[in-house]
mmCIF file of C-alpha atoms and ligand atoms in Angstrom:
data_model
loop_
_atom_site.group_PDB
_atom_site.id
_atom_site.type_symbol
_atom_site.label_atom_id
_atom_site.label_comp_id
_atom_site.label_asym_id
_atom_site.label_seq_id
_atom_site.Cartn_x
_atom_site.Cartn_y
_atom_site.Cartn_z
ATOM 1 C CA MET A 213 -29.764 89.180 17.832
ATOM 2 C CA ARG A 214 -30.233 87.120 14.665
ATOM 3 C CA ILE A 215 -33.644 85.598 13.931
ATOM 4 C CA LYS A 216 -34.179 83.018 11.211
ATOM 5 C CA LYS A 217 -37.037 80.812 9.989
ATOM 6 C CA TYR A 218 -36.458 77.214 8.903
ATOM 7 C CA CYS A 219 -38.945 75.113 6.946
ATOM 8 C CA VAL A 220 -37.911 71.482 7.325
ATOM 9 C CA ASP A 221 -39.282 67.933 7.230
ATOM 10 C CA SER A 222 -38.690 67.212 10.924
ATOM 11 C CA VAL A 223 -37.781 68.995 14.144
ATOM 12 C CA GLN A 224 -34.615 66.943 14.241
ATOM 13 C CA GLU A 225 -33.515 68.179 10.816
ATOM 14 C CA GLY A 226 -34.311 71.777 11.884
ATOM 15 C CA MET A 227 -32.258 71.471 15.063
ATOM 16 C CA LEU A 228 -29.226 70.310 13.137
ATOM 17 C CA GLN A 229 -29.491 73.220 10.691
ATOM 18 C CA ILE A 230 -30.046 75.767 13.465
ATOM 19 C CA LYS A 231 -27.104 74.495 15.448
ATOM 20 C CA LYS A 232 -24.893 74.614 12.365
ATOM 21 C CA GLU A 233 -25.929 78.101 11.298
ATOM 22 C CA LEU A 234 -26.788 79.951 14.515
ATOM 23 C CA GLY A 235 -24.580 78.035 16.919
ATOM 24 C CA PRO A 236 -25.301 75.930 20.008
ATOM 25 C CA ASP A 237 -26.778 78.859 21.982
ATOM 26 C CA ALA A 238 -29.612 79.463 19.549
ATOM 27 C CA ILE A 239 -33.059 79.372 21.094
ATOM 28 C CA ILE A 240 -36.323 78.258 19.529
ATOM 29 C CA ILE A 241 -38.925 81.041 19.486
ATOM 30 C CA GLU A 242 -41.678 79.190 17.688
ATOM 31 C CA SER A 243 -42.310 75.848 16.034
ATOM 32 C CA ARG A 244 -45.434 74.934 14.065
ATOM 33 C CA LYS A 245 -46.626 72.491 11.440
ATOM 34 C CA VAL A 246 -47.277 73.990 7.997
ATOM 35 C CA ARG A 247 -48.384 72.632 4.661
ATOM 36 C CA GLU A 248 -46.214 73.338 1.640
ATOM 37 C CA LYS A 249 -47.802 75.832 -0.755
ATOM 38 C CA GLY A 250 -49.539 74.644 -3.931
ATOM 39 C CA LEU A 251 -50.805 71.215 -5.019
ATOM 40 C CA ARG A 252 -47.643 69.458 -3.926
ATOM 41 C CA GLY A 253 -48.549 70.226 -0.328
ATOM 42 C CA LEU A 254 -51.778 68.245 -0.597
ATOM 43 C CA PHE A 255 -50.029 65.016 -1.337
ATOM 44 C CA SER A 256 -46.984 65.321 0.877
ATOM 45 C CA PRO A 257 -46.488 65.195 4.646
ATOM 46 C CA MET A 258 -46.668 68.468 6.585
ATOM 47 C CA LYS A 259 -43.491 70.444 7.153
ATOM 48 C CA VAL A 260 -42.230 72.004 10.356
ATOM 49 C CA GLU A 261 -41.527 75.730 10.455
ATOM 50 C CA ILE A 262 -39.095 76.660 13.207
ATOM 51 C CA THR A 263 -38.195 80.222 14.138
ATOM 52 C CA ALA A 264 -34.871 80.376 15.958
ATOM 53 C CA ALA A 265 -32.826 83.223 17.391
ATOM 54 C CA ALA A 266 -29.181 83.626 18.413
ATOM 55 C CA ASP A 267 -27.659 86.417 20.452
ATOM 56 C CA THR A 268 -24.773 87.466 18.230
ATOM 57 C CA SER A 269 -23.303 89.864 20.808
ATOM 58 C CA MET A 270 -22.524 86.913 23.126
ATOM 59 C CA GLN A 271 -20.618 85.022 20.510
ATOM 60 C CA GLN A 272 -16.897 85.164 21.012
ATOM 61 C CA PRO A 273 -14.119 83.031 19.648
ATOM 62 C CA VAL A 274 -13.819 79.906 21.769
ATOM 63 C CA ALA A 275 -10.104 80.546 22.287
ATOM 64 C CA VAL A 276 -10.631 83.657 24.451
ATOM 65 C CA ARG A 277 -13.219 82.081 26.754
ATOM 66 C CA ASN A 278 -12.570 81.023 30.299
ATOM 67 C CA PRO A 279 -11.870 77.210 30.161
ATOM 68 C CA LEU A 280 -14.022 76.541 33.263
ATOM 69 C CA ALA A 281 -16.990 78.456 31.815
ATOM 70 C CA TRP A 282 -16.460 76.649 28.544
ATOM 71 C CA ALA A 283 -16.542 73.227 30.281
ATOM 72 C CA GLN A 284 -19.751 74.148 32.125
ATOM 73 C CA GLU A 285 -21.354 75.405 28.926
ATOM 74 C CA HIS A 286 -20.278 72.262 27.124
ATOM 75 C CA LYS A 287 -21.882 70.055 29.782
ATOM 76 C CA MET A 288 -25.069 72.082 29.670
ATOM 77 C CA GLU A 289 -25.075 71.861 25.899
ATOM 78 C CA GLN A 290 -24.798 68.075 26.102
ATOM 79 C CA GLU A 291 -27.714 67.913 28.519
ATOM 80 C CA ILE A 292 -29.793 70.174 26.304
ATOM 81 C CA ASN A 293 -28.971 68.017 23.299
ATOM 82 C CA GLU A 294 -30.116 64.905 25.120
ATOM 83 C CA LEU A 295 -33.357 66.632 26.066
ATOM 84 C CA LYS A 296 -33.846 67.747 22.458
ATOM 85 C CA LYS A 297 -33.300 64.191 21.291
ATOM 86 C CA MET A 298 -36.021 62.969 23.641
ATOM 87 C CA VAL A 299 -38.427 65.689 22.450
ATOM 88 C CA ASN A 300 -37.670 64.794 18.833
ATOM 89 C CA GLN A 301 -38.400 61.139 19.393
ATOM 90 C CA LEU A 302 -41.703 62.082 20.977
ATOM 91 C CA VAL A 303 -42.624 64.393 18.084
ATOM 92 C CA ASN A 304 -41.688 61.792 15.447
ATOM 93 C CA CYS A 305 -43.751 59.183 17.205
ATOM 94 C CA GLN A 306 -46.796 61.488 17.289
ATOM 95 C CA GLN A 307 -46.348 62.343 13.605
ATOM 96 C CA LYS A 308 -46.541 58.679 12.676
ATOM 97 C CA GLN A 309 -49.661 58.171 14.741
ATOM 98 C CA SER A 310 -51.780 60.931 13.244
ATOM 99 C CA ILE A 311 -51.999 60.142 9.551
ATOM 100 C CA GLU A 312 -54.536 62.895 8.888
ATOM 101 C CA GLU A 313 -51.833 65.472 9.589
ATOM 102 C CA LYS A 314 -50.131 64.313 6.391
ATOM 103 C CA GLY A 315 -52.631 66.012 4.092
ATOM 104 C CA PRO A 316 -56.234 65.054 3.405
ATOM 105 C CA PHE A 317 -55.455 63.043 0.271
ATOM 106 C CA TYR A 318 -52.165 61.525 1.362
ATOM 107 C CA ARG A 319 -53.786 58.344 2.717
ATOM 108 C CA TRP A 320 -55.770 57.827 -0.491
ATOM 109 C CA MET A 321 -52.780 58.470 -2.694
ATOM 110 C CA GLN A 322 -50.939 55.770 -0.746
ATOM 111 C CA ARG A 323 -53.901 53.416 -1.032
ATOM 112 C CA LEU A 324 -54.203 53.801 -4.814
ATOM 113 C CA ILE A 325 -50.478 53.387 -5.358
ATOM 114 C CA GLU A 326 -50.403 50.289 -3.123
ATOM 115 C CA ASN A 327 -53.061 48.884 -5.441
ATOM 116 C CA ASP A 328 -50.787 49.500 -8.437
ATOM 117 C CA VAL A 329 -52.832 52.396 -9.801
ATOM 118 C CA ASP A 330 -50.542 54.488 -11.995
ATOM 119 C CA PRO A 331 -49.315 57.357 -9.735
ATOM 120 C CA VAL A 332 -50.029 59.897 -12.497
ATOM 121 C CA LEU A 333 -53.633 58.680 -12.729
ATOM 122 C CA ALA A 334 -53.979 58.602 -8.925
ATOM 123 C CA GLN A 335 -52.755 62.197 -8.717
ATOM 124 C CA GLU A 336 -55.055 63.233 -11.583
ATOM 125 C CA ILE A 337 -58.098 61.825 -9.771
ATOM 126 C CA LEU A 338 -57.223 63.343 -6.389
ATOM 127 C CA THR A 339 -56.392 66.725 -7.921
ATOM 128 C CA GLU A 340 -59.771 66.672 -9.649
ATOM 129 C CA ILE A 341 -61.466 66.106 -6.293
ATOM 130 C CA HIS A 342 -59.435 68.868 -4.727
ATOM 131 C CA GLU A 343 -60.374 71.303 -7.486
ATOM 132 C CA ASP A 344 -64.060 70.308 -7.555
ATOM 133 C CA PHE A 345 -64.390 70.788 -3.839
ATOM 134 C CA ALA A 346 -61.950 73.652 -3.274
ATOM 135 C CA ALA A 347 -64.724 75.730 -1.694
ATOM 136 C CA GLU A 348 -65.321 73.171 1.052
ATOM 137 C CA ASN A 349 -63.211 73.739 4.131
ATOM 138 C CA ALA A 350 -62.194 70.215 4.888
ATOM 139 C CA LEU A 351 -63.606 67.052 3.409
ATOM 140 C CA SER A 352 -64.028 64.240 5.873
ATOM 141 C CA ASP A 353 -62.377 60.941 5.088
ATOM 142 C CA GLU A 354 -65.749 59.274 4.463
ATOM 143 C CA VAL A 355 -66.722 61.952 1.954
ATOM 144 C CA ILE A 356 -63.369 61.686 0.146
ATOM 145 C CA GLU A 357 -63.876 57.913 -0.060
ATOM 146 C CA LEU A 358 -67.308 58.315 -1.660
ATOM 147 C CA ILE A 359 -66.161 60.905 -4.188
ATOM 148 C CA LEU A 360 -63.071 58.866 -4.978
ATOM 149 C CA LEU A 361 -65.164 55.745 -5.595
ATOM 150 C CA LYS A 362 -67.283 57.742 -8.022
ATOM 151 C CA LYS A 363 -64.240 59.132 -9.851
ATOM 152 C CA VAL A 364 -62.646 55.698 -10.162
ATOM 153 C CA LYS A 365 -65.949 54.231 -11.342
ATOM 154 C CA GLU A 366 -66.186 56.856 -14.104
ATOM 155 C CA ARG A 367 -62.851 55.613 -15.423
ATOM 156 C CA LEU A 368 -63.647 51.909 -15.187
ATOM 157 C CA HIS A 369 -65.605 51.412 -18.389
ATOM 158 C CA THR A 370 -67.760 48.322 -18.457
ATOM 159 C CA ALA A 371 -70.165 47.113 -21.129
ATOM 160 C CA GLU A 372 -72.553 44.206 -21.229
ATOM 161 C CA LEU A 373 -72.429 41.632 -23.972
ATOM 162 C CA LYS A 374 -73.916 43.138 -27.104
ATOM 163 C CA GLU A 375 -77.591 42.291 -27.500
ATOM 164 C CA GLY A 376 -78.003 39.633 -30.186
ATOM 165 C CA ALA A 377 -74.312 38.728 -30.388
ATOM 166 C CA ARG A 378 -74.225 35.252 -31.936
ATOM 167 C CA ILE A 379 -70.541 34.590 -32.569
ATOM 168 C CA ILE A 380 -68.249 35.259 -29.639
ATOM 169 C CA SER A 381 -64.491 34.735 -29.933
ATOM 170 C CA PHE A 382 -61.749 34.711 -27.352
ATOM 171 C CA ILE A 383 -58.215 35.815 -28.115
ATOM 172 C CA GLY A 384 -55.267 36.546 -25.867
ATOM 173 C CA PRO A 385 -51.921 35.313 -24.601
ATOM 174 C CA THR A 386 -51.350 31.709 -23.544
ATOM 175 C CA GLY A 387 -52.532 30.544 -20.164
ATOM 176 C CA VAL A 388 -54.723 33.524 -19.277
ATOM 177 C CA GLY A 389 -57.848 31.352 -19.145
ATOM 178 C CA LYS A 390 -59.475 31.671 -22.568
ATOM 179 C CA THR A 391 -60.630 28.051 -22.820
ATOM 180 C CA THR A 392 -61.835 27.975 -19.200
ATOM 181 C CA THR A 393 -63.736 31.256 -19.642
ATOM 182 C CA LEU A 394 -65.327 29.967 -22.847
ATOM 183 C CA ALA A 395 -66.439 26.797 -21.032
ATOM 184 C CA LYS A 396 -67.904 28.888 -18.188
ATOM 185 C CA LEU A 397 -69.904 31.039 -20.600
ATOM 186 C CA ALA A 398 -71.002 28.080 -22.732
ATOM 187 C CA ALA A 399 -72.376 26.299 -19.664
ATOM 188 C CA ARG A 400 -74.047 29.471 -18.355
ATOM 189 C CA TYR A 401 -75.800 30.312 -21.603
ATOM 190 C CA ALA A 402 -76.917 26.712 -22.081
ATOM 191 C CA LEU A 403 -78.038 26.210 -18.475
ATOM 192 C CA TYR A 404 -79.370 29.611 -17.383
ATOM 193 C CA HIS A 405 -80.433 31.155 -20.685
ATOM 194 C CA ASN A 406 -81.573 27.964 -22.405
ATOM 195 C CA LYS A 407 -79.554 28.773 -25.502
ATOM 196 C CA GLN A 408 -78.474 26.302 -28.146
ATOM 197 C CA VAL A 409 -74.695 26.700 -27.880
ATOM 198 C CA GLY A 410 -71.992 25.433 -30.232
ATOM 199 C CA MET A 411 -68.210 25.626 -29.999
ATOM 200 C CA ILE A 412 -65.403 26.034 -32.499
ATOM 201 C CA THR A 413 -61.752 25.676 -31.705
ATOM 202 C CA ILE A 414 -58.895 26.912 -33.823
ATOM 203 C CA ASP A 415 -56.582 25.822 -31.084
ATOM 204 C CA THR A 416 -54.419 23.557 -33.199
ATOM 205 C CA TYR A 417 -51.038 24.565 -31.799
ATOM 206 C CA ARG A 418 -50.973 22.919 -28.428
ATOM 207 C CA ILE A 419 -51.348 19.173 -28.217
ATOM 208 C CA GLY A 420 -54.200 18.494 -25.832
ATOM 209 C CA ALA A 421 -55.712 21.918 -26.250
ATOM 210 C CA VAL A 422 -58.477 20.580 -28.488
ATOM 211 C CA ASP A 423 -59.134 17.797 -26.003
ATOM 212 C CA GLN A 424 -59.596 20.329 -23.206
ATOM 213 C CA LEU A 425 -62.527 21.946 -25.004
ATOM 214 C CA ARG A 426 -63.803 18.615 -26.322
ATOM 215 C CA THR A 427 -64.124 17.387 -22.732
ATOM 216 C CA TYR A 428 -66.359 20.365 -21.887
ATOM 217 C CA ALA A 429 -68.347 19.772 -25.086
ATOM 218 C CA ASP A 430 -68.855 16.102 -24.208
ATOM 219 C CA ILE A 431 -70.008 16.897 -20.655
ATOM 220 C CA THR A 432 -72.497 19.488 -21.822
ATOM 221 C CA GLY A 433 -73.484 17.666 -25.039
ATOM 222 C CA MET A 434 -72.649 20.676 -27.204
ATOM 223 C CA PRO A 435 -71.367 20.266 -30.761
ATOM 224 C CA ILE A 436 -67.748 21.208 -31.332
ATOM 225 C CA GLU A 437 -65.924 21.920 -34.596
ATOM 226 C CA VAL A 438 -62.147 21.897 -34.956
ATOM 227 C CA VAL A 439 -60.839 24.381 -37.488
ATOM 228 C CA MET A 440 -57.385 24.277 -39.102
ATOM 229 C CA THR A 441 -57.562 27.000 -41.762
ATOM 230 C CA PRO A 442 -59.629 30.168 -42.352
ATOM 231 C CA LYS A 443 -61.456 28.264 -45.135
ATOM 232 C CA ASP A 444 -62.487 25.576 -42.620
ATOM 233 C CA MET A 445 -63.975 28.322 -40.508
ATOM 234 C CA SER A 446 -66.737 29.175 -43.007
ATOM 235 C CA ARG A 447 -67.659 25.471 -43.302
ATOM 236 C CA ALA A 448 -67.699 25.039 -39.503
ATOM 237 C CA LEU A 449 -69.984 28.068 -39.134
ATOM 238 C CA GLU A 450 -72.332 26.549 -41.710
ATOM 239 C CA ARG A 451 -72.407 23.259 -39.824
ATOM 240 C CA LEU A 452 -73.409 25.178 -36.690
ATOM 241 C CA ALA A 453 -76.083 27.184 -38.520
ATOM 242 C CA ASP A 454 -78.797 26.004 -36.108
ATOM 243 C CA ARG A 455 -76.909 27.276 -33.045
ATOM 244 C CA GLU A 456 -78.110 30.457 -31.319
ATOM 245 C CA LEU A 457 -74.682 31.094 -29.843
ATOM 246 C CA ILE A 458 -71.267 30.054 -31.165
ATOM 247 C CA LEU A 459 -68.210 30.392 -28.949
ATOM 248 C CA ILE A 460 -64.807 30.337 -30.625
ATOM 249 C CA ASP A 461 -61.610 29.402 -28.836
ATOM 250 C CA THR A 462 -58.212 30.327 -30.247
ATOM 251 C CA ALA A 463 -54.713 29.114 -29.523
ATOM 252 C CA GLY A 464 -52.862 31.274 -27.101
ATOM 253 C CA ARG A 465 -50.618 33.346 -29.288
ATOM 254 C CA ASN A 466 -47.329 34.794 -28.262
ATOM 255 C CA SER A 467 -48.377 38.358 -28.847
ATOM 256 C CA LYS A 468 -44.792 39.334 -29.666
ATOM 257 C CA ASN A 469 -44.892 37.048 -32.693
ATOM 258 C CA SER A 470 -46.501 39.188 -35.377
ATOM 259 C CA MET A 471 -46.680 36.218 -37.806
ATOM 260 C CA GLN A 472 -48.911 34.348 -35.368
ATOM 261 C CA ILE A 473 -51.075 37.422 -34.876
ATOM 262 C CA SER A 474 -51.439 37.943 -38.638
ATOM 263 C CA GLU A 475 -52.435 34.313 -39.038
ATOM 264 C CA LEU A 476 -54.961 34.661 -36.244
ATOM 265 C CA SER A 477 -56.476 37.786 -37.809
ATOM 266 C CA SER A 478 -57.005 35.901 -41.088
ATOM 267 C CA TYR A 479 -59.599 33.702 -39.326
ATOM 268 C CA PHE A 480 -61.551 36.786 -38.346
ATOM 269 C CA SER A 481 -61.762 38.105 -41.882
ATOM 270 C CA VAL A 482 -64.253 35.311 -42.625
ATOM 271 C CA MET A 483 -66.449 36.202 -39.649
ATOM 272 C CA PRO A 484 -66.786 40.002 -39.548
ATOM 273 C CA ASP A 485 -69.729 39.823 -37.161
ATOM 274 C CA SER A 486 -67.749 38.129 -34.386
ATOM 275 C CA GLU A 487 -67.928 39.836 -30.992
ATOM 276 C CA THR A 488 -64.295 39.369 -30.083
ATOM 277 C CA PHE A 489 -62.918 39.534 -26.556
ATOM 278 C CA LEU A 490 -59.308 40.066 -25.630
ATOM 279 C CA VAL A 491 -58.794 37.916 -22.533
ATOM 280 C CA LEU A 492 -56.260 39.303 -20.054
ATOM 281 C CA SER A 493 -55.125 38.209 -16.625
ATOM 282 C CA ALA A 494 -55.496 40.635 -13.714
ATOM 283 C CA THR A 495 -52.106 39.396 -12.504
ATOM 284 C CA THR A 496 -50.276 40.912 -15.509
ATOM 285 C CA LYS A 497 -48.298 44.139 -15.056
ATOM 286 C CA THR A 498 -49.739 47.345 -16.561
ATOM 287 C CA LYS A 499 -46.824 47.749 -18.950
ATOM 288 C CA ASP A 500 -47.237 44.214 -20.295
ATOM 289 C CA LEU A 501 -51.007 44.649 -20.626
ATOM 290 C CA HIS A 502 -50.456 47.701 -22.828
ATOM 291 C CA GLN A 503 -48.023 45.758 -24.983
ATOM 292 C CA ILE A 504 -50.466 42.838 -25.360
ATOM 293 C CA VAL A 505 -53.295 45.195 -26.397
ATOM 294 C CA LYS A 506 -50.986 46.785 -28.944
ATOM 295 C CA ASN A 507 -49.786 43.468 -30.338
ATOM 296 C CA PHE A 508 -53.289 42.045 -30.704
ATOM 297 C CA SER A 509 -54.652 45.230 -32.257
ATOM 298 C CA LYS A 510 -54.527 43.595 -35.734
ATOM 299 C CA VAL A 511 -57.458 41.483 -34.634
ATOM 300 C CA ASN A 512 -60.538 43.577 -34.275
ATOM 301 C CA PHE A 513 -61.513 43.166 -30.614
ATOM 302 C CA ARG A 514 -63.615 45.720 -28.806
ATOM 303 C CA ARG A 515 -64.079 44.329 -25.327
ATOM 304 C CA LEU A 516 -62.049 42.836 -22.542
ATOM 305 C CA ILE A 517 -62.351 39.987 -20.081
ATOM 306 C CA PHE A 518 -60.145 40.038 -17.015
ATOM 307 C CA THR A 519 -59.375 36.633 -15.487
ATOM 308 C CA LYS A 520 -57.739 35.488 -12.248
ATOM 309 C CA LEU A 521 -59.001 38.295 -10.021
ATOM 310 C CA ASP A 522 -58.690 35.723 -7.248
ATOM 311 C CA GLU A 523 -54.949 35.491 -7.820
ATOM 312 C CA THR A 524 -54.020 39.086 -7.064
ATOM 313 C CA GLU A 525 -54.288 41.533 -4.200
ATOM 314 C CA SER A 526 -53.871 44.660 -6.302
ATOM 315 C CA TYR A 527 -56.259 45.495 -9.087
ATOM 316 C CA GLY A 528 -54.840 48.833 -10.281
ATOM 317 C CA ALA A 529 -53.598 47.397 -13.583
ATOM 318 C CA ILE A 530 -57.233 46.915 -14.674
ATOM 319 C CA LEU A 531 -58.018 50.582 -14.038
ATOM 320 C CA ASN A 532 -54.811 51.780 -15.701
ATOM 321 C CA LEU A 533 -55.488 49.813 -18.886
ATOM 322 C CA VAL A 534 -59.223 50.423 -19.153
ATOM 323 C CA HIS A 535 -58.814 54.137 -18.503
ATOM 324 C CA SER A 536 -56.118 54.661 -21.103
ATOM 325 C CA THR A 537 -57.487 52.365 -23.847
ATOM 326 C CA LYS A 538 -61.181 53.134 -23.183
ATOM 327 C CA LEU A 539 -61.869 49.447 -23.906
ATOM 328 C CA PRO A 540 -64.717 48.241 -21.707
ATOM 329 C CA VAL A 541 -64.616 45.131 -19.521
ATOM 330 C CA THR A 542 -67.536 42.746 -19.967
ATOM 331 C CA PHE A 543 -66.711 39.799 -17.698
ATOM 332 C CA VAL A 544 -64.313 39.083 -14.871
ATOM 333 C CA THR A 545 -63.393 35.609 -13.657
ATOM 334 C CA THR A 546 -62.562 34.719 -10.105
ATOM 335 C CA GLY A 547 -61.387 31.104 -10.015
ATOM 336 C CA GLN A 548 -60.988 27.809 -11.825
ATOM 337 C CA ASN A 549 -64.489 26.433 -11.259
ATOM 338 C CA VAL A 550 -66.603 25.929 -14.370
ATOM 339 C CA PRO A 551 -69.193 27.448 -14.639
ATOM 340 C CA ASP A 552 -69.405 29.346 -11.340
ATOM 341 C CA ASP A 553 -66.322 31.553 -11.195
ATOM 342 C CA ILE A 554 -67.370 34.240 -13.669
ATOM 343 C CA GLU A 555 -69.241 37.538 -13.185
ATOM 344 C CA VAL A 556 -70.558 40.307 -15.388
ATOM 345 C CA ALA A 557 -68.121 43.198 -14.827
ATOM 346 C CA ASN A 558 -69.541 45.717 -12.394
ATOM 347 C CA ALA A 559 -67.808 49.122 -12.264
ATOM 348 C CA GLU A 560 -68.911 49.831 -8.709
ATOM 349 C CA LYS A 561 -67.601 46.532 -7.383
ATOM 350 C CA LEU A 562 -64.341 46.977 -9.286
ATOM 351 C CA SER A 563 -63.903 50.525 -7.906
ATOM 352 C CA LYS A 564 -64.201 49.174 -4.376
ATOM 353 C CA LEU A 565 -61.517 46.606 -5.152
ATOM 354 C CA MET A 566 -59.271 49.426 -6.453
ATOM 355 C CA LEU A 567 -59.567 51.258 -3.146
ATOM 356 C CA GLY A 568 -59.547 48.177 -0.955
ATOM 357 C CA VAL A 569 -62.889 49.099 0.652
ATOM 358 C CA GLU A 570 -66.003 47.019 0.988
HETATM 359 N N1 GDP B 88 -57.167 31.135 -10.279
HETATM 360 C C1 GDP B 88 -57.727 31.173 -11.479
HETATM 361 N N2 GDP B 88 -57.311 30.339 -12.439
HETATM 362 C C2 GDP B 88 -57.907 30.420 -13.639
HETATM 363 C C3 GDP B 88 -58.923 31.343 -13.925
HETATM 364 N N3 GDP B 88 -59.289 31.174 -15.219
HETATM 365 C C4 GDP B 88 -58.522 30.165 -15.698
HETATM 366 N N4 GDP B 88 -57.687 29.700 -14.757
HETATM 367 C C5 GDP B 88 -56.682 28.633 -14.851
HETATM 368 O O1 GDP B 88 -55.642 29.040 -15.706
HETATM 369 C C6 GDP B 88 -55.059 27.949 -16.352
HETATM 370 C C7 GDP B 88 -55.029 28.198 -17.868
HETATM 371 O O2 GDP B 88 -56.368 28.246 -18.339
HETATM 372 P P1 GDP B 88 -56.759 27.984 -19.849
HETATM 373 O O3 GDP B 88 -58.225 28.190 -19.951
HETATM 374 O O4 GDP B 88 -56.221 26.679 -20.327
HETATM 375 O O5 GDP B 88 -55.951 29.174 -20.540
HETATM 376 P P2 GDP B 88 -55.773 29.491 -22.101
HETATM 377 O O6 GDP B 88 -54.407 29.002 -22.483
HETATM 378 O O7 GDP B 88 -55.857 30.974 -22.208
HETATM 379 O O8 GDP B 88 -56.868 28.797 -22.822
HETATM 380 C C8 GDP B 88 -55.910 26.734 -15.980
HETATM 381 O O9 GDP B 88 -55.281 26.044 -14.939
HETATM 382 C C9 GDP B 88 -57.217 27.361 -15.487
HETATM 383 O O10 GDP B 88 -57.882 26.555 -14.561
HETATM 384 C C10 GDP B 88 -59.338 32.243 -12.877
HETATM 385 O O11 GDP B 88 -60.223 33.107 -13.014
HETATM 386 N N5 GDP B 88 -58.698 32.107 -11.681
HETATM 387 MG MG1 MG B 89 -56.784 27.401 -24.374
#
């Protein structure tokens, strides 16, 4: 008698191995679901451990067997195989149905990855939970969700607009929504906070770009200055000396063009007290976001605005970037409407978006 244990992904896979190694007469002594040892086991589906036995004394070369007995055995073997197939289908079907059998964190790992959270970061967070709560027997799904929300929130740095900030500038790639976001904030501060707001645009690259901001200025009756050189900037700031808040729009720069970025940074050397925001779209891939942050790093920005949250279903890129750069998010925008579609960034709300829970 030969007894052997097999640790496989499915009963079907085990049966094939057993048949190959122990022969068609092997019998199954025991079959149970086990988790792989170590951390890996927490994030991967359960395995099946099958103990099989074969009576080696019965095994003879096929050639010396009675042909009739062989035919009968062969038929029986076929029937058994069909039965096994049916059992396997049943087992596979059950495995799919009960997701909790795939490890307590498996579902959450999937959820984070579906939301484009960097798998390394997702694993880091879940491992932390596992280690923090190793003493607990089994965490319920609701409890895991709560802890996970907290852990994600800790990594989603947000910061309100600095108290007393008077000059606020917006930089970032083309088309992310800098001008629209500026218009939203200008209207909000004028309407809801009763502030005297002024605007400056150094958007001299795109024809029509100045007009876009001028239209907002005309509607709201705010003064607007158009600036062509860094020298002009000082004069424009003087002309807006009576304004409590000055919002500065910049041309969308191709962040890969270091000449354009250098030129942009020269405007900021004449206004060291500018609170500068890098405006990014939530629809941009994590890798590209990192590159944009790097390319704009010549300009001294310290906070982020994420636009177009309404245009994506997965928000992981925000978490990935904020966690690794430690740059806080101050505002998020959620549509094209001026001035309504803008919110102060809220880490709790963003964490819920990351996990797709409400
Ligand atoms: N869906 C959506 N569109 C936005 C949002 N913010 C800006 N946009 C649109 O994005 C486009 C480019 O905006 P614009 O402000 O000109 O971008 P800029 O080149 O960075 O100044 C315009 O059609 C805006 O209406 C947002 O939060 N959601
Ligand atoms: Mg613009």
